[in-house]
Amino acid sequence: MEIPYTVHPRPDTGVTNAKVGIWLFLASEIMLFGGLFSAYIFLRMGAPEWPGTTMSGHYYASASDILSVPLAALNTVILIASSVTIVLAWASLMTNNFSKYRIYMGLTILMSFGFLIVKSIEYSTKFEHGLFPSESTFLAIYFVMTGLHAIHVIGGIVVNAYLLGPGAKMWKTNPTQYTNRIEVAGLYWHFVDIVWIFLFPTIYLI
Amino acid sequence: MTNTTEHDHHHELSFIRKWIFSTDHKVIGIQYGLTALFFLLFGFCLMLLMRWQLAYPGDPVPIIGWLFSDETMPGGVMLPEFYNQLGAMHGTIMVFLGVVPLAVGAFGNYIVPLQIGAPDMAFPKLNMASYWVYFIGGVVMLSSFLVPAGAAKAGWTSYPPLADIETMGQTMWLIGMFFLITSSLLGAVNFLTTIIQLRTEGMTYMRMPFFTWVQFVTAFLLLLAFPPLEAAAVLQLADRLIDTSFFLPSGLVVSGEILEVSGGGSPLLWQHLFWFLAHPEVYVLILPAMGIVCEIIANNTRKPLWGYKLMVQSLVFLGVMSFVVWAHHMFITGMGTGLSTFFQITTMIISVPSVVILSGMFLSLWGASIRFTTPMLFALAFLPMFGIGGLTGLPLGLAPTDIPLHDTMYIIGHFHYIVAPGTIMALMAGIYYWFPKVTGRYMNDILGKIHFWGTLIFMNGIFMPMFIQGLAGVSRRLYDGGQTYEFASEVIKYNEFMSQSAFLLAIFQLPFIVNFFWSIWKGKKVDDDNPWKATTLEWSATPTPPLAHGNFETTPVVYRGPYEYSVPGEESDYLPQNQP
Amino acid sequence: MSEAHSAEEVQKHVRMYMYIFGTLLVMTAVTVAVSYLNLSIVPALVVALVVATFKGTLVARYFMHLSGEKPIIFQFLILTAVFLVFMFILFIWALSDQRGVASYVS
């Protein structure tokens, strides 16, 4: 017996197994980042000053004095754009246009790398100025939360690269399931995007 | 797969694919079961060492004392640091590597797909991954005993600031926890998807056996409660490895010197994040036990489960409420009255559905002609044991009584009554009940009954005196059991009795171990596919043991509820769910 | 959201994605611009969270196809949201109703 509803949705729930699975996984991810955000709230509300008095010998009045808002805004745009391309990649498969799909998926992966490159520029500038996570709670929160987000970006790159590379064989044998997989990978990627949409203002801007 | 021809060839799988890297939920369930039983035994042995130390502090451990290194037990005499390692690792191993993997990983994996008429779990490869991630987590935890200065010493709760400034064993503990959390999350996604998507035709939610319901709610708890602990573990790992101060307050003094950190963190943050997981985790420990007991009670009383619908509703309510009671573990942190009132109220509310479920089990016994099989004995023993555990918890849910009792042996007695005489009794019941399903052979009944009576008596011998000691004010974290405290002198003598009970309990596990392995190969064969005459699909719709590939010959169809025993006017005293 | 999608429908979707993309870029610009006004913490927080929630909702609704998604998915999300909200509220309450916190933050 084969496992049912891997390709076509179950009639009474109206969804496939993979769809249920990814949303449950995302629910747990919401609680993961939710836990970090509540830690952030807890520490920030308990702190006498934010982002903190002196770090590595300098006084910083606001988060945007320490962190680079333009770079983070650039990263926001990159990530939103990659969200658009991955949904367009799925739409191309829906219209049976595999070559267009490959372009969009490739663009998504390229932009993910772009995001990481910008991120690493940010990190290394901080390190050059002696701003390490051990300097203050603000920097600790910044590095850990963006770091964990970056790990999720890397995870997305691995999945998307697999689907574009070796995983693409499935398009020949079972196009419906392959399209479903791209949709599921897209759902994860949009979630990573949403996390960043919340991280950007809460860490950089306020 | 559109192209199924190559899959339908029942070519023999190699040994490695069949028994090591299997994707079959039944094999994975067995793997989980054996590994978890090993860890239960290992955690039990750690406890035996601790009990020796508590009863005879300063005396060298007999017979095996020479096996240990000079850093742990020079000349067989236990060092305080080693006692702390044993305590922390006993808790961690029993909870995360023993009971949960056995209750959820083993029983859940093996039984749930069979009970809902599914050919396998929804994501078989993920299932295999979650076992192996769990296995790696276990190896990391075990190997932490070998790193310099030994395993984690900050308790299974790993409270900072102590845990932040601990030796390397604590880092290993955190890494081990990442693996165990990942494994649980993968498992939870898999269970939920399976139960939602793969129920067979006619298997509506209200026709699911109570055990499947329990696994369903448990999986939700794991899915949503574990991630905040993962977040907390990330923060603690950052504190330890990159010198952040998430949990370190400013001006912390360690060994007479102010710690060189940026400060500004809060130790309470860890406690909140930890108990946000760990309270639902308590229900992860107890709910599967309730599910097992319900199955066995219905089957051995030959009666429908009393108030099935009410019990399911209570179960769901219990699951939801378990997320908003966590800070009753933190009354002694100086919590304000407003917040403490909130958590006291929710704690009292959550006791209601627990009592409803327990009452349902008791009422199911009313007027039954009970078959006193070995699994039924264990299941019956669960009821009063869980009752004692639950009732002794009430004073701990109210701040005025919790504050004097919290750090005493009383609380040890309370939660052990829930998880040891409670959950472990139920897990044993489950092993005796489903053993014929897995192997096609019964376990020996006489050995089973010896095991049962010894276990019941000596478990109470260990844990009952803890209440008395706790009420007398004996602290729970003293490596000599509190010998130097005058007020404890009246009750400290019970330690010897408790430890001897523990050693006798160990001896009475031998019949079980012998029985278990002997019965796999030599046990009495089952007479037919449904030896207990049960109604649920895992017995009635598939051969015993079940088919290796896909469980069922044809997809079963369900026509009735899970516990139609002794239906008036029927010839047979049970109507299987798949009987039209 | 699979199966019965005609090519035409998908084309319509694609146009919608572009509108959403534009809106998201505008909102990003807004949130950055507001941050340069140096508002005090409360209005700044409100603006930042409202804009972020709006952007997040757009992504979830259109890119993640939540509009028109099946009830089961919403049930998961509502359950998660309830626990998340409880966590936030109780954490904030816990911090404000805790004796001895002042000594931690000195």
PDB file of C-alpha atoms in Angstrom, chain B residues 205-399:
ATOM      1  CA  TYR B 205     -12.266  12.056  15.011  1.00  0.00           C
ATOM      2  CA  MET B 206     -14.865  10.840  17.502  1.00  0.00           C
ATOM      3  CA  ARG B 207     -14.250   7.241  16.485  1.00  0.00           C
ATOM      4  CA  MET B 208     -10.537   7.412  17.171  1.00  0.00           C
ATOM      5  CA  PRO B 209      -9.344   5.238  20.046  1.00  0.00           C
ATOM      6  CA  PHE B 210      -8.456   7.270  23.115  1.00  0.00           C
ATOM      7  CA  PHE B 211      -4.790   6.357  22.720  1.00  0.00           C
ATOM      8  CA  THR B 212      -4.687   8.003  19.290  1.00  0.00           C
ATOM      9  CA  TRP B 213      -6.445  11.059  20.693  1.00  0.00           C
ATOM     10  CA  VAL B 214      -3.840  11.284  23.397  1.00  0.00           C
ATOM     11  CA  GLN B 215      -1.014  11.092  20.885  1.00  0.00           C
ATOM     12  CA  PHE B 216      -2.728  13.798  18.841  1.00  0.00           C
ATOM     13  CA  VAL B 217      -2.868  16.229  21.766  1.00  0.00           C
ATOM     14  CA  THR B 218       0.630  15.260  22.912  1.00  0.00           C
ATOM     15  CA  ALA B 219       2.027  16.010  19.470  1.00  0.00           C
ATOM     16  CA  PHE B 220       0.497  19.484  19.584  1.00  0.00           C
ATOM     17  CA  LEU B 221       2.103  20.079  22.965  1.00  0.00           C
ATOM     18  CA  LEU B 222       5.505  18.994  21.673  1.00  0.00           C
ATOM     19  CA  LEU B 223       5.130  21.045  18.511  1.00  0.00           C
ATOM     20  CA  LEU B 224       4.263  24.323  20.186  1.00  0.00           C
ATOM     21  CA  ALA B 225       5.987  24.070  23.566  1.00  0.00           C
ATOM     22  CA  PHE B 226       9.426  22.820  22.581  1.00  0.00           C
ATOM     23  CA  PRO B 227      10.485  25.746  20.343  1.00  0.00           C
ATOM     24  CA  PRO B 228      10.645  28.302  23.202  1.00  0.00           C
ATOM     25  CA  LEU B 229      13.020  25.959  25.028  1.00  0.00           C
ATOM     26  CA  GLU B 230      15.049  25.703  21.833  1.00  0.00           C
ATOM     27  CA  ALA B 231      15.180  29.509  21.819  1.00  0.00           C
ATOM     28  CA  ALA B 232      16.270  29.463  25.462  1.00  0.00           C
ATOM     29  CA  ALA B 233      18.920  26.849  24.713  1.00  0.00           C
ATOM     30  CA  VAL B 234      20.257  29.037  21.895  1.00  0.00           C
ATOM     31  CA  LEU B 235      20.535  31.931  24.334  1.00  0.00           C
ATOM     32  CA  GLN B 236      22.236  29.813  27.001  1.00  0.00           C
ATOM     33  CA  LEU B 237      24.641  28.423  24.439  1.00  0.00           C
ATOM     34  CA  ALA B 238      25.433  31.996  23.395  1.00  0.00           C
ATOM     35  CA  ASP B 239      26.033  32.876  27.056  1.00  0.00           C
ATOM     36  CA  ARG B 240      28.451  30.010  27.359  1.00  0.00           C
ATOM     37  CA  LEU B 241      30.254  30.209  24.029  1.00  0.00           C
ATOM     38  CA  ILE B 242      30.261  33.861  22.918  1.00  0.00           C
ATOM     39  CA  ASP B 243      30.081  35.444  26.385  1.00  0.00           C
ATOM     40  CA  THR B 244      26.735  37.161  26.064  1.00  0.00           C
ATOM     41  CA  SER B 245      24.752  37.907  29.240  1.00  0.00           C
ATOM     42  CA  PHE B 246      21.209  36.875  28.464  1.00  0.00           C
ATOM     43  CA  PHE B 247      20.831  35.178  31.818  1.00  0.00           C
ATOM     44  CA  LEU B 248      23.587  36.906  33.772  1.00  0.00           C
ATOM     45  CA  PRO B 249      22.584  39.925  35.857  1.00  0.00           C
ATOM     46  CA  SER B 250      24.946  42.876  36.313  1.00  0.00           C
ATOM     47  CA  GLY B 251      27.357  42.612  39.187  1.00  0.00           C
ATOM     48  CA  LEU B 252      27.090  38.852  39.611  1.00  0.00           C
ATOM     49  CA  VAL B 253      29.593  37.599  42.145  1.00  0.00           C
ATOM     50  CA  VAL B 254      31.149  34.182  41.568  1.00  0.00           C
ATOM     51  CA  SER B 255      33.639  32.771  44.107  1.00  0.00           C
ATOM     52  CA  GLY B 256      34.012  36.181  45.725  1.00  0.00           C
ATOM     53  CA  GLU B 257      34.730  38.070  42.518  1.00  0.00           C
ATOM     54  CA  ILE B 258      32.502  40.110  40.268  1.00  0.00           C
ATOM     55  CA  LEU B 259      32.036  38.279  36.970  1.00  0.00           C
ATOM     56  CA  GLU B 260      33.546  40.044  33.942  1.00  0.00           C
ATOM     57  CA  VAL B 261      30.436  40.201  31.759  1.00  0.00           C
ATOM     58  CA  SER B 262      28.324  42.967  30.291  1.00  0.00           C
ATOM     59  CA  GLY B 263      25.417  41.930  32.513  1.00  0.00           C
ATOM     60  CA  GLY B 264      21.860  43.149  32.114  1.00  0.00           C
ATOM     61  CA  GLY B 265      20.418  39.687  31.684  1.00  0.00           C
ATOM     62  CA  SER B 266      17.824  37.910  33.763  1.00  0.00           C
ATOM     63  CA  PRO B 267      18.025  34.413  35.257  1.00  0.00           C
ATOM     64  CA  LEU B 268      14.230  34.465  35.469  1.00  0.00           C
ATOM     65  CA  LEU B 269      13.992  34.700  31.689  1.00  0.00           C
ATOM     66  CA  TRP B 270      15.427  31.195  31.461  1.00  0.00           C
ATOM     67  CA  GLN B 271      12.965  29.926  34.023  1.00  0.00           C
ATOM     68  CA  HIS B 272      10.026  31.347  32.098  1.00  0.00           C
ATOM     69  CA  LEU B 273      11.201  29.950  28.771  1.00  0.00           C
ATOM     70  CA  PHE B 274      12.141  26.632  30.323  1.00  0.00           C
ATOM     71  CA  TRP B 275       8.854  26.102  32.127  1.00  0.00           C
ATOM     72  CA  PHE B 276       6.901  27.256  29.100  1.00  0.00           C
ATOM     73  CA  LEU B 277       8.114  23.981  27.637  1.00  0.00           C
ATOM     74  CA  ALA B 278       8.461  21.943  30.748  1.00  0.00           C
ATOM     75  CA  HIS B 279       4.961  22.259  32.041  1.00  0.00           C
ATOM     76  CA  PRO B 280       3.385  20.985  28.815  1.00  0.00           C
ATOM     77  CA  GLU B 281       6.190  18.419  28.911  1.00  0.00           C
ATOM     78  CA  VAL B 282       4.699  17.093  32.161  1.00  0.00           C
ATOM     79  CA  TYR B 283       1.539  16.396  30.213  1.00  0.00           C
ATOM     80  CA  VAL B 284       3.596  14.838  27.439  1.00  0.00           C
ATOM     81  CA  LEU B 285       4.803  12.436  30.112  1.00  0.00           C
ATOM     82  CA  ILE B 286       1.412  11.638  31.587  1.00  0.00           C
ATOM     83  CA  LEU B 287      -1.077  11.781  28.693  1.00  0.00           C
ATOM     84  CA  PRO B 288       0.263   8.799  26.717  1.00  0.00           C
ATOM     85  CA  ALA B 289       0.157   6.820  29.972  1.00  0.00           C
ATOM     86  CA  MET B 290      -3.518   7.698  30.330  1.00  0.00           C
ATOM     87  CA  GLY B 291      -4.128   6.640  26.739  1.00  0.00           C
ATOM     88  CA  ILE B 292      -2.502   3.254  27.274  1.00  0.00           C
ATOM     89  CA  VAL B 293      -4.419   2.676  30.478  1.00  0.00           C
ATOM     90  CA  CYS B 294      -7.745   3.554  28.824  1.00  0.00           C
ATOM     91  CA  GLU B 295      -7.156   1.053  26.023  1.00  0.00           C
ATOM     92  CA  ILE B 296      -6.303  -1.695  28.474  1.00  0.00           C
ATOM     93  CA  ILE B 297      -9.160  -0.920  30.860  1.00  0.00           C
ATOM     94  CA  ALA B 298     -11.765  -0.969  28.103  1.00  0.00           C
ATOM     95  CA  ASN B 299     -10.377  -4.213  26.774  1.00  0.00           C
ATOM     96  CA  ASN B 300     -10.130  -6.004  30.116  1.00  0.00           C
ATOM     97  CA  THR B 301     -13.386  -4.789  31.630  1.00  0.00           C
ATOM     98  CA  ARG B 302     -15.184  -5.768  28.399  1.00  0.00           C
ATOM     99  CA  LYS B 303     -17.131  -2.530  28.732  1.00  0.00           C
ATOM    100  CA  PRO B 304     -17.146   0.714  26.775  1.00  0.00           C
ATOM    101  CA  LEU B 305     -14.903   3.376  28.221  1.00  0.00           C
ATOM    102  CA  TRP B 306     -17.001   5.503  30.555  1.00  0.00           C
ATOM    103  CA  GLY B 307     -17.690   8.948  29.091  1.00  0.00           C
ATOM    104  CA  TYR B 308     -15.445   8.661  26.023  1.00  0.00           C
ATOM    105  CA  LYS B 309     -16.684  11.970  24.630  1.00  0.00           C
ATOM    106  CA  LEU B 310     -16.274  13.791  27.928  1.00  0.00           C
ATOM    107  CA  MET B 311     -12.804  12.368  28.298  1.00  0.00           C
ATOM    108  CA  VAL B 312     -11.798  13.559  24.841  1.00  0.00           C
ATOM    109  CA  GLN B 313     -13.122  17.025  25.604  1.00  0.00           C
ATOM    110  CA  SER B 314     -11.260  17.056  28.913  1.00  0.00           C
ATOM    111  CA  LEU B 315      -8.123  15.944  27.137  1.00  0.00           C
ATOM    112  CA  VAL B 316      -8.276  18.793  24.622  1.00  0.00           C
ATOM    113  CA  PHE B 317      -9.024  21.316  27.360  1.00  0.00           C
ATOM    114  CA  LEU B 318      -6.125  19.944  29.390  1.00  0.00           C
ATOM    115  CA  GLY B 319      -3.822  20.354  26.417  1.00  0.00           C
ATOM    116  CA  VAL B 320      -4.784  23.980  25.873  1.00  0.00           C
ATOM    117  CA  MET B 321      -4.635  24.879  29.574  1.00  0.00           C
ATOM    118  CA  SER B 322      -1.219  23.287  30.010  1.00  0.00           C
ATOM    119  CA  PHE B 323       0.296  26.288  28.191  1.00  0.00           C
ATOM    120  CA  VAL B 324      -0.854  28.842  30.756  1.00  0.00           C
ATOM    121  CA  VAL B 325       0.097  27.267  34.083  1.00  0.00           C
ATOM    122  CA  TRP B 326       3.870  27.188  33.817  1.00  0.00           C
ATOM    123  CA  ALA B 327       4.826  29.780  36.424  1.00  0.00           C
ATOM    124  CA  HIS B 328       3.448  27.650  39.259  1.00  0.00           C
ATOM    125  CA  HIS B 329       6.947  26.155  39.131  1.00  0.00           C
ATOM    126  CA  MET B 330       8.279  29.605  40.014  1.00  0.00           C
ATOM    127  CA  PHE B 331       6.311  30.755  43.056  1.00  0.00           C
ATOM    128  CA  ILE B 332       9.467  30.992  45.122  1.00  0.00           C
ATOM    129  CA  THR B 333      11.147  33.433  42.728  1.00  0.00           C
ATOM    130  CA  GLY B 334       9.465  36.397  44.387  1.00  0.00           C
ATOM    131  CA  MET B 335       6.584  36.620  41.972  1.00  0.00           C
ATOM    132  CA  GLY B 336       4.049  39.370  42.628  1.00  0.00           C
ATOM    133  CA  THR B 337       0.614  38.526  43.955  1.00  0.00           C
ATOM    134  CA  GLY B 338      -1.267  39.424  40.765  1.00  0.00           C
ATOM    135  CA  LEU B 339       0.685  37.077  38.531  1.00  0.00           C
ATOM    136  CA  SER B 340       0.805  34.417  41.190  1.00  0.00           C
ATOM    137  CA  THR B 341      -2.976  34.569  41.577  1.00  0.00           C
ATOM    138  CA  PHE B 342      -3.396  34.092  37.845  1.00  0.00           C
ATOM    139  CA  PHE B 343      -1.211  31.013  37.817  1.00  0.00           C
ATOM    140  CA  GLN B 344      -2.833  29.586  40.943  1.00  0.00           C
ATOM    141  CA  ILE B 345      -6.249  29.919  39.331  1.00  0.00           C
ATOM    142  CA  THR B 346      -5.192  28.305  36.064  1.00  0.00           C
ATOM    143  CA  THR B 347      -3.496  25.526  38.035  1.00  0.00           C
ATOM    144  CA  MET B 348      -6.672  24.800  39.958  1.00  0.00           C
ATOM    145  CA  ILE B 349      -8.651  24.882  36.703  1.00  0.00           C
ATOM    146  CA  ILE B 350      -6.341  22.407  34.990  1.00  0.00           C
ATOM    147  CA  SER B 351      -6.797  19.919  37.809  1.00  0.00           C
ATOM    148  CA  VAL B 352     -10.470  19.600  36.857  1.00  0.00           C
ATOM    149  CA  PRO B 353     -10.021  17.854  33.478  1.00  0.00           C
ATOM    150  CA  SER B 354      -7.312  15.625  34.982  1.00  0.00           C
ATOM    151  CA  VAL B 355      -9.787  14.522  37.624  1.00  0.00           C
ATOM    152  CA  VAL B 356     -12.481  14.009  34.988  1.00  0.00           C
ATOM    153  CA  ILE B 357     -10.202  11.686  33.029  1.00  0.00           C
ATOM    154  CA  LEU B 358      -9.125   9.768  36.121  1.00  0.00           C
ATOM    155  CA  SER B 359     -12.741   9.470  37.271  1.00  0.00           C
ATOM    156  CA  GLY B 360     -13.717   8.207  33.847  1.00  0.00           C
ATOM    157  CA  MET B 361     -11.168   5.435  34.189  1.00  0.00           C
ATOM    158  CA  PHE B 362     -12.394   4.525  37.675  1.00  0.00           C
ATOM    159  CA  LEU B 363     -16.038   4.589  36.608  1.00  0.00           C
ATOM    160  CA  SER B 364     -15.213   2.303  33.704  1.00  0.00           C
ATOM    161  CA  LEU B 365     -14.457  -0.378  36.274  1.00  0.00           C
ATOM    162  CA  TRP B 366     -17.952  -0.132  37.791  1.00  0.00           C
ATOM    163  CA  GLY B 367     -19.891  -3.352  37.402  1.00  0.00           C
ATOM    164  CA  ALA B 368     -17.301  -4.994  35.200  1.00  0.00           C
ATOM    165  CA  SER B 369     -16.126  -8.576  35.417  1.00  0.00           C
ATOM    166  CA  ILE B 370     -12.480  -7.699  35.180  1.00  0.00           C
ATOM    167  CA  ARG B 371      -9.903  -9.945  33.478  1.00  0.00           C
ATOM    168  CA  PHE B 372      -6.869  -9.634  35.750  1.00  0.00           C
ATOM    169  CA  THR B 373      -4.240 -10.050  33.062  1.00  0.00           C
ATOM    170  CA  THR B 374      -0.740  -8.702  33.661  1.00  0.00           C
ATOM    171  CA  PRO B 375      -1.295  -5.554  31.584  1.00  0.00           C
ATOM    172  CA  MET B 376      -4.555  -4.958  33.448  1.00  0.00           C
ATOM    173  CA  LEU B 377      -2.793  -5.196  36.813  1.00  0.00           C
ATOM    174  CA  PHE B 378      -0.339  -2.514  35.783  1.00  0.00           C
ATOM    175  CA  ALA B 379      -3.149  -0.387  34.381  1.00  0.00           C
ATOM    176  CA  LEU B 380      -5.158  -0.727  37.580  1.00  0.00           C
ATOM    177  CA  ALA B 381      -2.146   0.200  39.685  1.00  0.00           C
ATOM    178  CA  PHE B 382      -1.756   3.342  37.603  1.00  0.00           C
ATOM    179  CA  LEU B 383      -5.070   4.716  38.870  1.00  0.00           C
ATOM    180  CA  PRO B 384      -4.296   5.116  42.603  1.00  0.00           C
ATOM    181  CA  MET B 385      -0.654   5.937  41.927  1.00  0.00           C
ATOM    182  CA  PHE B 386      -1.581   8.756  39.571  1.00  0.00           C
ATOM    183  CA  GLY B 387      -4.251   9.764  42.059  1.00  0.00           C
ATOM    184  CA  ILE B 388      -1.680  10.124  44.850  1.00  0.00           C
ATOM    185  CA  GLY B 389       0.630  12.033  42.537  1.00  0.00           C
ATOM    186  CA  GLY B 390      -2.156  14.371  41.470  1.00  0.00           C
ATOM    187  CA  LEU B 391      -3.570  15.033  44.918  1.00  0.00           C
ATOM    188  CA  THR B 392      -0.188  15.721  46.478  1.00  0.00           C
ATOM    189  CA  GLY B 393       0.278  18.248  43.692  1.00  0.00           C
ATOM    190  CA  LEU B 394      -2.576  20.438  44.873  1.00  0.00           C
ATOM    191  CA  PRO B 395      -0.623  22.046  47.753  1.00  0.00           C
ATOM    192  CA  LEU B 396       2.163  22.753  45.270  1.00  0.00           C
ATOM    193  CA  GLY B 397      -0.206  24.599  42.942  1.00  0.00           C
ATOM    194  CA  LEU B 398      -1.061  27.123  45.658  1.00  0.00           C
ATOM    195  CA  ALA B 399       1.646  29.620  46.506  1.00  0.00           C
TER     196      ALA B 399
END
